[in-house]
mmCIF file of C-alpha atoms and ligand atoms in Angstrom:
data_model
loop_
_atom_site.group_PDB
_atom_site.id
_atom_site.type_symbol
_atom_site.label_atom_id
_atom_site.label_comp_id
_atom_site.label_asym_id
_atom_site.label_seq_id
_atom_site.Cartn_x
_atom_site.Cartn_y
_atom_site.Cartn_z
ATOM 1 C CA UNK A 401 -9.427 24.992 27.302
ATOM 2 C CA UNK A 402 -7.530 26.088 24.005
ATOM 3 C CA UNK A 403 -8.317 23.363 21.812
ATOM 4 C CA UNK A 404 -6.448 24.713 18.814
ATOM 5 C CA UNK A 405 -3.970 23.558 16.538
ATOM 6 C CA UNK A 406 -2.458 24.540 13.081
ATOM 7 C CA UNK A 407 -2.472 22.065 10.129
ATOM 8 C CA UNK A 408 -0.404 22.349 6.887
ATOM 9 C CA UNK A 409 -0.595 25.579 7.596
ATOM 10 C CA UNK A 410 -3.996 26.275 8.352
ATOM 11 C CA UNK A 411 -5.013 27.890 11.869
ATOM 12 C CA UNK A 412 -7.773 24.701 13.134
ATOM 13 C CA UNK A 413 -10.373 25.499 15.857
ATOM 14 C CA UNK A 414 -9.255 22.084 16.750
ATOM 15 C CA UNK A 415 -7.570 18.575 15.894
ATOM 16 C CA UNK A 416 -10.937 17.256 14.836
ATOM 17 C CA UNK A 417 -11.234 16.574 11.259
ATOM 18 C CA UNK A 418 -13.306 14.550 9.426
ATOM 19 C CA UNK A 419 -11.299 12.365 6.366
ATOM 20 C CA UNK A 420 -12.591 11.753 3.061
ATOM 21 C CA UNK A 421 -15.871 9.515 2.808
ATOM 22 C CA UNK A 422 -18.799 9.928 1.492
ATOM 23 C CA UNK A 423 -20.036 12.140 3.927
ATOM 24 C CA UNK A 424 -18.666 14.839 2.167
ATOM 25 C CA UNK A 425 -20.919 14.546 -1.047
ATOM 26 C CA UNK A 426 -23.703 15.253 0.787
ATOM 27 C CA UNK A 427 -24.249 19.077 1.902
ATOM 28 C CA UNK A 428 -26.445 17.849 4.595
ATOM 29 C CA UNK A 429 -24.159 15.394 6.100
ATOM 30 C CA UNK A 430 -20.873 18.262 5.840
ATOM 31 C CA UNK A 431 -22.910 20.977 7.791
ATOM 32 C CA UNK A 432 -24.541 18.240 10.491
ATOM 33 C CA UNK A 433 -20.450 17.852 10.847
ATOM 34 C CA UNK A 434 -19.781 21.252 11.234
ATOM 35 C CA UNK A 435 -22.224 22.065 13.532
ATOM 36 C CA UNK A 436 -20.988 19.010 15.581
ATOM 37 C CA UNK A 437 -17.298 20.676 15.812
ATOM 38 C CA UNK A 438 -15.415 19.387 12.992
ATOM 39 C CA UNK A 439 -12.638 22.008 12.352
ATOM 40 C CA UNK A 440 -12.176 20.990 9.003
ATOM 41 C CA UNK A 441 -13.519 18.836 6.103
ATOM 42 C CA UNK A 442 -11.225 16.176 3.655
ATOM 43 C CA UNK A 443 -13.279 15.253 0.949
ATOM 44 C CA UNK A 444 -13.921 12.156 -0.899
ATOM 45 C CA UNK A 445 -11.526 11.210 -3.604
ATOM 46 C CA UNK A 446 -11.719 12.008 -7.543
ATOM 47 C CA UNK A 447 -9.448 9.217 -8.344
ATOM 48 C CA UNK A 448 -7.268 9.188 -11.332
ATOM 49 C CA UNK A 449 -9.479 6.671 -12.949
ATOM 50 C CA UNK A 450 -12.731 9.357 -13.302
ATOM 51 C CA UNK A 451 -10.401 11.457 -15.012
ATOM 52 C CA UNK A 452 -8.505 10.042 -17.688
ATOM 53 C CA UNK A 453 -10.859 9.648 -20.546
ATOM 54 C CA UNK A 454 -8.655 6.762 -22.267
ATOM 55 C CA UNK A 455 -10.185 3.603 -22.386
ATOM 56 C CA UNK A 456 -7.632 1.029 -22.577
ATOM 57 C CA UNK A 457 -5.553 3.474 -19.427
ATOM 58 C CA UNK A 458 -8.815 3.175 -17.485
ATOM 59 C CA UNK A 459 -9.348 -0.546 -18.029
ATOM 60 C CA UNK A 460 -5.572 -0.989 -17.500
ATOM 61 C CA UNK A 461 -5.776 0.806 -14.279
ATOM 62 C CA UNK A 462 -9.202 -0.889 -12.445
ATOM 63 C CA UNK A 463 -7.019 -4.350 -13.141
ATOM 64 C CA UNK A 464 -4.203 -3.423 -11.469
ATOM 65 C CA UNK A 465 -7.040 -2.307 -8.842
ATOM 66 C CA UNK A 466 -9.261 -5.451 -8.495
ATOM 67 C CA UNK A 467 -6.315 -7.546 -8.164
ATOM 68 C CA UNK A 468 -4.304 -5.351 -5.640
ATOM 69 C CA UNK A 469 -6.270 -5.687 -3.009
ATOM 70 C CA UNK A 470 -6.529 -1.639 -2.996
ATOM 71 C CA UNK A 471 -8.844 0.159 -1.147
ATOM 72 C CA UNK A 472 -10.009 2.023 -3.969
ATOM 73 C CA UNK A 473 -11.846 -1.137 -4.903
ATOM 74 C CA UNK A 474 -14.551 -0.679 -2.719
ATOM 75 C CA UNK A 475 -15.129 2.964 -3.625
ATOM 76 C CA UNK A 476 -13.986 2.669 -7.094
ATOM 77 C CA UNK A 477 -17.514 3.317 -9.157
ATOM 78 C CA UNK A 478 -18.217 1.366 -11.545
ATOM 79 C CA UNK A 479 -17.134 1.285 -15.110
ATOM 80 C CA UNK A 480 -18.974 3.644 -17.004
ATOM 81 C CA UNK A 481 -20.174 6.110 -14.342
ATOM 82 C CA UNK A 482 -16.695 8.158 -15.386
ATOM 83 C CA UNK A 483 -18.924 11.136 -17.250
ATOM 84 C CA UNK A 484 -18.452 14.703 -16.135
ATOM 85 C CA UNK A 485 -16.637 13.378 -12.424
ATOM 86 C CA UNK A 486 -14.284 16.645 -12.508
ATOM 87 C CA UNK A 487 -16.955 18.914 -13.243
ATOM 88 C CA UNK A 488 -18.835 17.583 -10.912
ATOM 89 C CA UNK A 489 -16.222 17.175 -8.049
ATOM 90 C CA UNK A 490 -14.708 20.887 -8.766
ATOM 91 C CA UNK A 491 -18.847 22.259 -8.343
ATOM 92 C CA UNK A 492 -18.798 20.026 -4.891
ATOM 93 C CA UNK A 493 -15.629 21.798 -4.090
ATOM 94 C CA UNK A 494 -17.675 25.333 -4.822
ATOM 95 C CA UNK A 495 -20.531 24.400 -2.730
ATOM 96 C CA UNK A 496 -19.107 23.235 0.040
ATOM 97 C CA UNK A 497 -17.050 26.409 0.418
ATOM 98 C CA UNK A 498 -19.713 27.833 -0.215
ATOM 99 C CA UNK A 499 -22.080 25.698 2.594
ATOM 100 C CA UNK A 500 -19.173 25.619 5.558
ATOM 101 C CA UNK A 501 -17.331 28.223 7.267
ATOM 102 C CA UNK A 502 -14.506 25.348 7.976
ATOM 103 C CA UNK A 503 -11.497 24.520 5.648
ATOM 104 C CA UNK A 504 -12.217 22.399 2.916
ATOM 105 C CA UNK A 505 -9.525 19.551 1.904
ATOM 106 C CA UNK A 506 -9.957 18.265 -1.179
ATOM 107 C CA UNK A 507 -8.579 14.754 -2.254
ATOM 108 C CA UNK A 508 -7.138 13.333 -5.055
ATOM 109 C CA UNK A 509 -6.758 9.738 -5.290
ATOM 110 C CA UNK A 510 -4.106 8.631 -8.218
ATOM 111 C CA UNK A 511 -1.083 6.307 -9.643
ATOM 112 C CA UNK A 512 0.457 7.796 -12.287
ATOM 113 C CA UNK A 513 2.557 11.092 -13.229
ATOM 114 C CA UNK A 514 0.807 12.039 -15.915
ATOM 115 C CA UNK A 515 -2.005 14.594 -17.119
ATOM 116 C CA UNK A 516 -4.588 14.001 -14.462
ATOM 117 C CA UNK A 517 -2.445 15.874 -12.048
ATOM 118 C CA UNK A 518 -2.972 18.744 -13.792
ATOM 119 C CA UNK A 519 -6.583 18.933 -12.541
ATOM 120 C CA UNK A 520 -5.067 20.227 -8.473
ATOM 121 C CA UNK A 521 -4.584 23.266 -10.269
ATOM 122 C CA UNK A 522 -8.743 23.060 -11.006
ATOM 123 C CA UNK A 523 -8.931 22.243 -7.548
ATOM 124 C CA UNK A 524 -7.815 25.139 -6.202
ATOM 125 C CA UNK A 525 -9.457 27.488 -8.450
ATOM 126 C CA UNK A 526 -12.694 25.472 -7.181
ATOM 127 C CA UNK A 527 -11.551 27.180 -4.311
ATOM 128 C CA UNK A 528 -10.209 24.267 -1.654
ATOM 129 C CA UNK A 529 -8.359 25.523 0.981
ATOM 130 C CA UNK A 530 -5.583 22.360 1.258
ATOM 131 C CA UNK A 531 -5.398 19.558 -1.046
ATOM 132 C CA UNK A 532 -4.586 15.487 -0.152
ATOM 133 C CA UNK A 533 -2.604 13.168 -1.900
ATOM 134 C CA UNK A 534 -3.634 9.191 -1.633
ATOM 135 C CA UNK A 535 -1.482 7.527 -4.234
ATOM 136 C CA UNK A 536 -2.746 4.088 -3.014
ATOM 137 C CA UNK A 537 -0.780 1.974 -5.830
ATOM 138 C CA UNK A 538 -0.006 -2.015 -4.572
ATOM 139 C CA UNK A 539 3.532 -3.100 -6.297
ATOM 140 C CA UNK A 540 1.759 -6.484 -7.391
ATOM 141 C CA UNK A 541 4.935 -7.072 -9.968
ATOM 142 C CA UNK A 542 7.837 -8.653 -7.996
ATOM 143 C CA UNK A 543 10.851 -7.206 -9.864
ATOM 144 C CA UNK A 544 10.002 -3.686 -8.548
ATOM 145 C CA UNK A 545 11.935 -2.116 -5.841
ATOM 146 C CA UNK A 546 11.034 -0.409 -2.866
ATOM 147 C CA UNK A 547 13.171 2.410 -4.006
ATOM 148 C CA UNK A 548 10.943 2.509 -7.549
ATOM 149 C CA UNK A 549 7.448 2.237 -5.166
ATOM 150 C CA UNK A 550 8.596 5.344 -2.772
ATOM 151 C CA UNK A 551 9.903 7.287 -5.578
ATOM 152 C CA UNK A 552 6.048 7.191 -7.803
ATOM 153 C CA UNK A 553 4.866 8.616 -4.412
ATOM 154 C CA UNK A 554 7.859 11.716 -4.374
ATOM 155 C CA UNK A 555 7.803 12.054 -8.198
ATOM 156 C CA UNK A 556 3.706 12.424 -7.615
ATOM 157 C CA UNK A 557 3.665 14.851 -5.069
ATOM 158 C CA UNK A 558 6.556 17.117 -7.250
ATOM 159 C CA UNK A 559 3.958 16.715 -9.475
ATOM 160 C CA UNK A 560 1.057 17.881 -8.202
ATOM 161 C CA UNK A 561 3.110 20.506 -6.118
ATOM 162 C CA UNK A 562 4.067 22.159 -9.297
ATOM 163 C CA UNK A 563 0.504 22.925 -10.338
ATOM 164 C CA UNK A 564 -1.000 24.947 -6.887
ATOM 165 C CA UNK A 565 0.068 26.916 -4.410
ATOM 166 C CA UNK A 566 -2.149 25.640 -1.997
ATOM 167 C CA UNK A 567 -0.906 22.899 0.707
ATOM 168 C CA UNK A 568 -0.485 19.761 -0.329
ATOM 169 C CA UNK A 569 -0.569 16.513 1.530
ATOM 170 C CA UNK A 570 0.011 12.716 1.277
ATOM 171 C CA UNK A 571 -1.898 9.852 2.668
ATOM 172 C CA UNK A 572 0.831 7.198 2.999
ATOM 173 C CA UNK A 573 0.047 3.684 2.769
ATOM 174 C CA UNK A 574 1.822 1.443 6.325
ATOM 175 C CA UNK A 575 3.590 -0.870 3.776
ATOM 176 C CA UNK A 576 6.816 1.359 3.632
ATOM 177 C CA UNK A 577 10.138 -0.268 4.258
ATOM 178 C CA UNK A 578 11.556 2.646 5.570
ATOM 179 C CA UNK A 579 8.384 4.946 6.125
ATOM 180 C CA UNK A 580 10.271 8.334 7.861
ATOM 181 C CA UNK A 581 12.635 8.135 4.499
ATOM 182 C CA UNK A 582 10.127 8.908 2.578
ATOM 183 C CA UNK A 583 8.142 11.455 4.524
ATOM 184 C CA UNK A 584 11.870 13.368 4.770
ATOM 185 C CA UNK A 585 11.957 12.754 1.132
ATOM 186 C CA UNK A 586 8.427 14.231 0.883
ATOM 187 C CA UNK A 587 9.509 17.067 2.507
ATOM 188 C CA UNK A 588 12.224 17.669 0.727
ATOM 189 C CA UNK A 589 9.952 17.145 -2.599
ATOM 190 C CA UNK A 590 7.114 20.052 -1.327
ATOM 191 C CA UNK A 591 4.414 18.512 0.502
ATOM 192 C CA UNK A 592 2.858 19.970 3.392
ATOM 193 C CA UNK A 593 1.887 17.380 5.553
ATOM 194 C CA UNK A 594 1.511 13.591 5.365
ATOM 195 C CA UNK A 595 -1.297 11.697 6.945
ATOM 196 C CA UNK A 596 -0.592 7.807 8.684
ATOM 197 C CA UNK A 597 -2.040 5.769 7.326
ATOM 198 C CA UNK A 598 -3.865 4.542 4.568
ATOM 199 C CA UNK A 599 -6.219 1.601 5.334
ATOM 200 C CA UNK A 600 -6.278 -1.927 2.930
ATOM 201 C CA UNK A 601 -9.530 -3.444 2.719
ATOM 202 C CA UNK A 602 -8.610 -6.696 1.937
ATOM 203 C CA UNK A 603 -10.927 -7.857 -0.264
ATOM 204 C CA UNK A 604 -12.586 -12.104 0.491
ATOM 205 C CA UNK A 605 -12.737 -15.120 -1.598
ATOM 206 C CA UNK A 606 -16.072 -16.202 -2.075
ATOM 207 C CA UNK A 607 -15.856 -20.119 -1.841
ATOM 208 C CA UNK A 608 -19.389 -20.404 -3.611
ATOM 209 C CA UNK A 609 -18.892 -18.441 -6.563
ATOM 210 C CA UNK A 610 -14.867 -18.305 -6.221
ATOM 211 C CA UNK A 611 -14.910 -15.217 -7.075
ATOM 212 C CA UNK A 612 -13.301 -11.960 -5.187
ATOM 213 C CA UNK A 613 -16.070 -10.256 -2.907
ATOM 214 C CA UNK A 614 -14.977 -6.559 -2.749
ATOM 215 C CA UNK A 615 -15.294 -6.478 1.277
ATOM 216 C CA UNK A 616 -15.439 -2.663 3.228
ATOM 217 C CA UNK A 617 -15.050 -3.029 6.936
ATOM 218 C CA UNK A 618 -14.937 -0.236 9.377
ATOM 219 C CA UNK A 619 -11.750 0.209 11.318
ATOM 220 C CA UNK A 620 -11.504 -1.204 15.147
ATOM 221 C CA UNK A 621 -9.697 1.137 17.300
ATOM 222 C CA UNK A 622 -6.730 -1.206 18.115
ATOM 223 C CA UNK A 623 -5.410 -0.194 14.653
ATOM 224 C CA UNK A 624 -5.016 3.738 16.126
ATOM 225 C CA UNK A 625 -2.117 2.012 17.612
ATOM 226 C CA UNK A 626 0.156 1.714 14.436
ATOM 227 C CA UNK A 627 -0.238 5.302 13.951
ATOM 228 C CA UNK A 628 0.129 6.544 17.454
ATOM 229 C CA UNK A 629 3.967 4.704 17.075
ATOM 230 C CA UNK A 630 4.605 6.176 13.990
ATOM 231 C CA UNK A 631 3.160 9.617 14.403
ATOM 232 C CA UNK A 632 5.564 9.116 17.879
ATOM 233 C CA UNK A 633 8.465 7.963 15.672
ATOM 234 C CA UNK A 634 8.213 10.991 13.519
ATOM 235 C CA UNK A 635 7.469 13.693 15.856
ATOM 236 C CA UNK A 636 10.800 15.777 16.125
ATOM 237 C CA UNK A 637 12.158 14.799 12.797
ATOM 238 C CA UNK A 638 10.512 16.051 10.114
ATOM 239 C CA UNK A 639 8.432 19.535 9.914
ATOM 240 C CA UNK A 640 5.691 18.240 7.910
ATOM 241 C CA UNK A 641 2.504 18.102 10.017
ATOM 242 C CA UNK A 642 1.792 14.922 10.826
ATOM 243 C CA UNK A 643 -2.396 13.596 10.864
ATOM 244 C CA UNK A 644 -3.224 10.472 12.746
ATOM 245 C CA UNK A 645 -5.649 8.729 10.569
ATOM 246 C CA UNK A 646 -7.174 4.843 11.279
ATOM 247 C CA UNK A 647 -8.752 3.360 14.023
ATOM 248 C CA UNK A 648 -9.627 7.084 15.862
ATOM 249 C CA UNK A 649 -12.772 6.374 17.705
ATOM 250 C CA UNK A 650 -13.062 7.877 21.058
ATOM 251 C CA UNK A 651 -11.267 11.350 22.877
ATOM 252 C CA UNK A 652 -8.745 8.410 24.294
ATOM 253 C CA UNK A 653 -7.341 7.450 21.047
ATOM 254 C CA UNK A 654 -7.224 11.482 20.401
ATOM 255 C CA UNK A 655 -5.403 11.980 22.900
ATOM 256 C CA UNK A 656 -2.794 9.886 22.182
ATOM 257 C CA UNK A 657 -2.671 10.644 18.877
ATOM 258 C CA UNK A 658 -1.713 14.715 20.132
ATOM 259 C CA UNK A 659 0.187 13.168 22.974
ATOM 260 C CA UNK A 660 2.690 11.522 20.823
ATOM 261 C CA UNK A 661 2.632 14.358 18.082
ATOM 262 C CA UNK A 662 0.486 14.136 15.476
ATOM 263 C CA UNK A 663 -1.237 17.973 14.715
ATOM 264 C CA UNK A 664 -5.076 16.743 14.062
ATOM 265 C CA UNK A 665 -6.973 13.304 13.848
ATOM 266 C CA UNK A 666 -9.359 12.438 10.769
ATOM 267 C CA UNK A 667 -11.997 10.413 12.212
ATOM 268 C CA UNK A 668 -14.276 8.356 9.861
ATOM 269 C CA UNK A 669 -15.159 4.722 10.756
ATOM 270 C CA UNK A 670 -17.071 6.121 13.792
ATOM 271 C CA UNK A 671 -19.198 9.269 12.276
ATOM 272 C CA UNK A 672 -19.835 6.293 9.511
ATOM 273 C CA UNK A 673 -21.021 4.040 13.121
ATOM 274 C CA UNK A 674 -22.228 6.788 15.026
ATOM 275 C CA UNK A 675 -22.964 9.954 13.522
ATOM 276 C CA UNK A 676 -21.884 13.265 13.566
ATOM 277 C CA UNK A 677 -22.563 13.711 17.162
ATOM 278 C CA UNK A 678 -19.722 11.683 18.396
ATOM 279 C CA UNK A 679 -17.808 14.685 17.142
ATOM 280 C CA UNK A 680 -19.129 16.466 19.868
ATOM 281 C CA UNK A 681 -19.004 13.964 22.278
ATOM 282 C CA UNK A 682 -14.921 13.262 21.933
ATOM 283 C CA UNK A 683 -14.786 17.423 22.520
ATOM 284 C CA UNK A 684 -16.050 17.432 25.137
ATOM 285 C CA UNK A 685 -14.363 13.545 26.961
ATOM 286 C CA UNK A 686 -11.073 15.562 25.653
ATOM 287 C CA UNK A 687 -11.764 18.985 27.388
ATOM 288 C CA UNK A 688 -12.306 16.550 30.705
ATOM 289 C CA UNK A 689 -9.491 14.875 30.092
ATOM 290 C CA UNK A 690 -7.358 17.878 29.986
ATOM 291 C CA UNK A 691 -8.703 19.534 33.260
ATOM 292 C CA UNK A 692 -8.158 16.216 34.983
ATOM 293 C CA UNK A 693 -4.260 16.368 34.263
ATOM 294 C CA UNK A 694 -4.077 20.462 34.153
ATOM 295 C CA UNK A 695 -3.617 20.884 30.355
ATOM 296 C CA UNK A 696 -4.656 23.976 28.671
ATOM 297 C CA UNK A 697 -4.334 24.042 25.704
ATOM 298 C CA UNK A 698 -3.443 21.311 22.844
ATOM 299 C CA UNK A 699 -0.763 22.563 21.879
ATOM 300 C CA UNK A 700 1.138 21.871 25.539
ATOM 301 C CA UNK A 701 0.258 18.425 24.777
ATOM 302 C CA UNK A 702 1.105 17.925 21.315
ATOM 303 C CA UNK A 703 4.167 15.551 21.421
ATOM 304 C CA UNK A 704 4.653 15.548 25.242
ATOM 305 C CA UNK A 705 5.004 11.721 24.861
ATOM 306 C CA UNK A 706 6.784 10.843 21.478
ATOM 307 C CA UNK A 707 10.529 9.029 21.113
ATOM 308 C CA UNK A 708 12.051 12.145 20.410
ATOM 309 C CA UNK A 709 11.650 12.781 24.562
ATOM 310 C CA UNK A 710 13.528 9.141 24.205
ATOM 311 C CA UNK A 711 17.500 9.532 25.109
ATOM 312 C CA UNK A 712 17.622 6.215 22.616
ATOM 313 C CA UNK A 713 15.556 6.268 20.095
ATOM 314 C CA UNK A 714 16.358 2.473 18.982
ATOM 315 C CA UNK A 715 17.574 1.228 22.247
ATOM 316 C CA UNK A 716 13.920 2.709 23.807
ATOM 317 C CA UNK A 717 12.524 0.577 20.278
ATOM 318 C CA UNK A 718 14.193 -2.544 20.854
ATOM 319 C CA UNK A 719 13.343 -2.874 24.819
ATOM 320 C CA UNK A 720 9.841 -2.317 24.601
ATOM 321 C CA UNK A 721 9.247 -5.126 21.496
ATOM 322 C CA UNK A 722 11.225 -6.924 24.537
ATOM 323 C CA UNK A 723 9.207 -5.898 27.169
ATOM 324 C CA UNK A 724 6.038 -6.971 25.532
ATOM 325 C CA UNK A 725 6.901 -10.226 24.356
ATOM 326 C CA UNK A 726 8.001 -10.895 27.772
ATOM 327 C CA UNK A 727 5.252 -9.643 29.342
ATOM 328 C CA UNK A 728 3.032 -12.065 26.900
ATOM 329 C CA UNK A 729 5.239 -15.054 28.359
ATOM 330 C CA UNK A 730 4.042 -14.190 31.580
ATOM 331 C CA UNK A 731 0.199 -13.603 31.567
HETATM 332 C C1 FMN B 820 -16.517 4.258 3.335
HETATM 333 C C2 FMN B 820 -15.350 4.599 3.246
HETATM 334 C C3 FMN B 820 -15.547 5.628 1.645
HETATM 335 C C4 FMN B 820 -13.924 5.900 2.455
HETATM 336 N N1 FMN B 820 -13.634 7.040 0.719
HETATM 337 C C5 FMN B 820 -12.279 7.290 0.529
HETATM 338 C C6 FMN B 820 -11.477 8.310 -0.342
HETATM 339 O O1 FMN B 820 -12.558 8.740 -1.226
HETATM 340 N N2 FMN B 820 -10.163 8.632 -0.574
HETATM 341 C C7 FMN B 820 -9.433 8.276 0.640
HETATM 342 O O2 FMN B 820 -8.192 8.712 0.312
HETATM 343 N N3 FMN B 820 -9.809 7.927 1.739
HETATM 344 C C8 FMN B 820 -11.334 7.155 1.931
HETATM 345 N N4 FMN B 820 -11.631 7.105 2.841
HETATM 346 C C9 FMN B 820 -10.425 5.989 4.054
HETATM 347 C C10 FMN B 820 -10.637 6.501 5.256
HETATM 348 O O3 FMN B 820 -10.752 8.358 4.928
HETATM 349 C C11 FMN B 820 -9.981 6.465 6.289
HETATM 350 O O4 FMN B 820 -8.841 7.344 5.862
HETATM 351 C C12 FMN B 820 -9.878 5.332 7.031
HETATM 352 O O5 FMN B 820 -11.188 4.811 7.065
HETATM 353 C C13 FMN B 820 -9.248 5.120 8.144
HETATM 354 O O6 FMN B 820 -9.789 6.185 8.998
HETATM 355 P P1 FMN B 820 -10.828 5.251 9.880
HETATM 356 O O7 FMN B 820 -10.612 4.364 10.858
HETATM 357 O O8 FMN B 820 -11.534 6.337 11.088
HETATM 358 O O9 FMN B 820 -12.082 4.793 8.710
HETATM 359 C C14 FMN B 820 -12.790 5.938 2.870
HETATM 360 C C15 FMN B 820 -13.765 4.835 3.729
HETATM 361 C C16 FMN B 820 -14.876 4.921 4.317
HETATM 362 C C17 FMN B 820 -14.962 3.577 5.121
#
């Protein structure tokens, strides 16, 4: 069975790529992921807030994040832990490159188009094979239009591309008015891929303290459906590499994402819950399904069930919507 795929122009032995998580902070857990069969590794993010030194900017950004209900809230280091973050991150890129044979994709997480972006070149020099950008911006200012919010993503990507020659991919939020349009703009600005989608970690209110409780809930499998849907819609409309991230917990979800057109599938929550051994299990289950359904390779099944194959895609979407609503009325 040929499980090989290509992501961001990099040939991979299979489509299973652990996404950004603390598992890449430790060389042993990174090695375990590789031994279990991971085809590449996305590192935990280096945050803009960790790079910038100016305290005023830092306070502003931290305030923005904590009222923005952002994913970053939960894993942003507490104020005061910002010493040598960039150096430590670069050292970790070097160590991972030394310890692993699989490609290492570094991750930058930020929201402003300013000096921190230049450090993308340091990450490249440290040996990263590619870079993932997580522009986790929550538009809390109601006067800011969708166009401005989306242009921010494209501008940051374009600025990062100016400082690097390695492939760069963007991890996108679901909250875009027209994800396809943003993806096309990113493509025009020089992106190499997109990762669909970032998860939101919605903090809760503690009724005893009346404070906001930052809670990090791991994903559940139904979240993969949204990813699958958008991969299917984008397949054939862009030349960018497509990665699915969010709710992918088993071989079934991996296969469905590939069938709709993903080049790779990212795993995170399932690795944190079940350990790296789940990668081996997923690979075995994939091979078994492919054998039973007479597929010989991942490239053969990639995109074979996607909107691209529908004659009237808008009609196809509407019809599905209608069917879903009607089926719920019958049950
Ligand atoms: C503990 C934890 C830490 C994470 N750290 C990062 C990070 O540093 N940068 C990032 O872009 N995403 C980060 N993520 C998001 C994951 O990479 C992934 O996109 C998300 O969890 C959805 O995938 P999943 O459903 O497989 O968990 C983190 C997620 C978790 C649970």
